[in-house]
């Protein structure tokens, strides 16, 4: 391998692993919000859709 190829390899590894580390740190500091109330209209629509039979195709 040439010197330029090794440098590019190290830069790309740093970008990929650095992004992973940055995203883990971000998620640890700002976790996903839980326990929010759902929109009643959306919950009602979901319940209505669940009670209907699954659509099928006759081909």
Short mmCIF file of C-alpha atoms in Angstrom, two decimals:
data_model
loop_
_atom_site.label_atom_id
_atom_site.label_comp_id
_atom_site.label_asym_id
_atom_site.label_seq_id
_atom_site.Cartn_x
_atom_site.Cartn_y
_atom_site.Cartn_z
CA UNK A 1 0.00 0.00 0.00
CA UNK A 2 1.17 3.46 -0.75
CA UNK A 3 1.41 6.17 1.84
CA UNK A 4 -1.55 8.08 0.41
CA UNK A 5 -3.73 4.96 0.56
CA UNK A 6 -2.86 4.42 4.22
CA UNK A 7 -3.61 8.06 5.07
CA UNK A 8 -6.98 7.87 3.28
CA UNK A 9 -7.75 4.60 5.10
CA UNK A 10 -7.01 6.20 8.46
CA UNK A 11 -9.12 9.27 7.62
CA UNK A 12 -12.07 7.15 6.55
CA UNK A 13 -11.82 4.95 9.65
CA UNK A 14 -11.69 8.09 11.80
CA UNK A 15 -14.80 9.52 10.13
CA UNK A 16 -16.82 6.31 10.50
CA UNK A 17 -15.81 5.48 14.07
CA UNK A 18 -15.88 9.14 15.08
CA UNK A 19 -19.45 9.41 13.84
CA UNK A 20 -20.39 6.32 15.82
CA UNK A 21 -18.80 7.67 19.00
CA UNK A 22 -20.43 11.08 18.50
CA UNK A 23 -23.86 9.53 17.99
CA UNK A 24 -23.52 7.35 21.11
CA UNK A 25 -22.50 10.37 23.18
CA UNK A 26 -25.40 12.40 21.76
CA UNK A 27 -27.93 9.69 22.57
CA UNK A 28 -26.56 9.28 26.09
CA UNK A 29 -26.90 13.00 26.77
CA UNK A 30 -30.31 13.43 25.09
CA UNK A 31 -32.26 10.16 25.33
CA UNK A 32 -35.48 9.60 23.45
CA UNK A 33 -38.46 11.13 25.17
CA UNK A 34 -40.94 8.58 26.53
CA UNK A 35 -44.30 8.85 28.13
CA UNK A 36 -45.80 11.51 25.90
CA UNK A 37 -49.53 11.37 25.34
CA UNK A 38 -50.68 10.26 21.92
CA UNK A 39 -52.99 12.27 19.75
CA UNK A 40 -56.49 10.89 20.49
CA UNK A 41 -57.49 11.06 16.82
CA UNK A 42 -54.50 8.96 15.79
CA UNK A 43 -55.14 6.42 18.56
CA UNK A 44 -58.79 6.12 17.47
CA UNK A 45 -57.75 5.66 13.83
CA UNK A 46 -55.31 2.92 14.85
CA UNK A 47 -58.00 1.12 16.86
CA UNK A 48 -60.44 1.30 13.95
CA UNK A 49 -57.83 0.02 11.50
CA UNK A 50 -56.92 -2.87 13.82
CA UNK A 51 -60.55 -3.97 14.04
CA UNK A 52 -60.93 -4.20 10.25
CA UNK A 53 -59.92 -7.40 8.42
CA UNK A 54 -56.62 -7.47 6.62
CA UNK A 55 -57.03 -6.55 2.95
CA UNK A 56 -56.30 -9.33 0.49
CA UNK A 57 -55.82 -9.40 -3.24
CA UNK A 58 -57.52 -11.89 -5.50
CA UNK A 59 -55.14 -12.36 -8.39
#
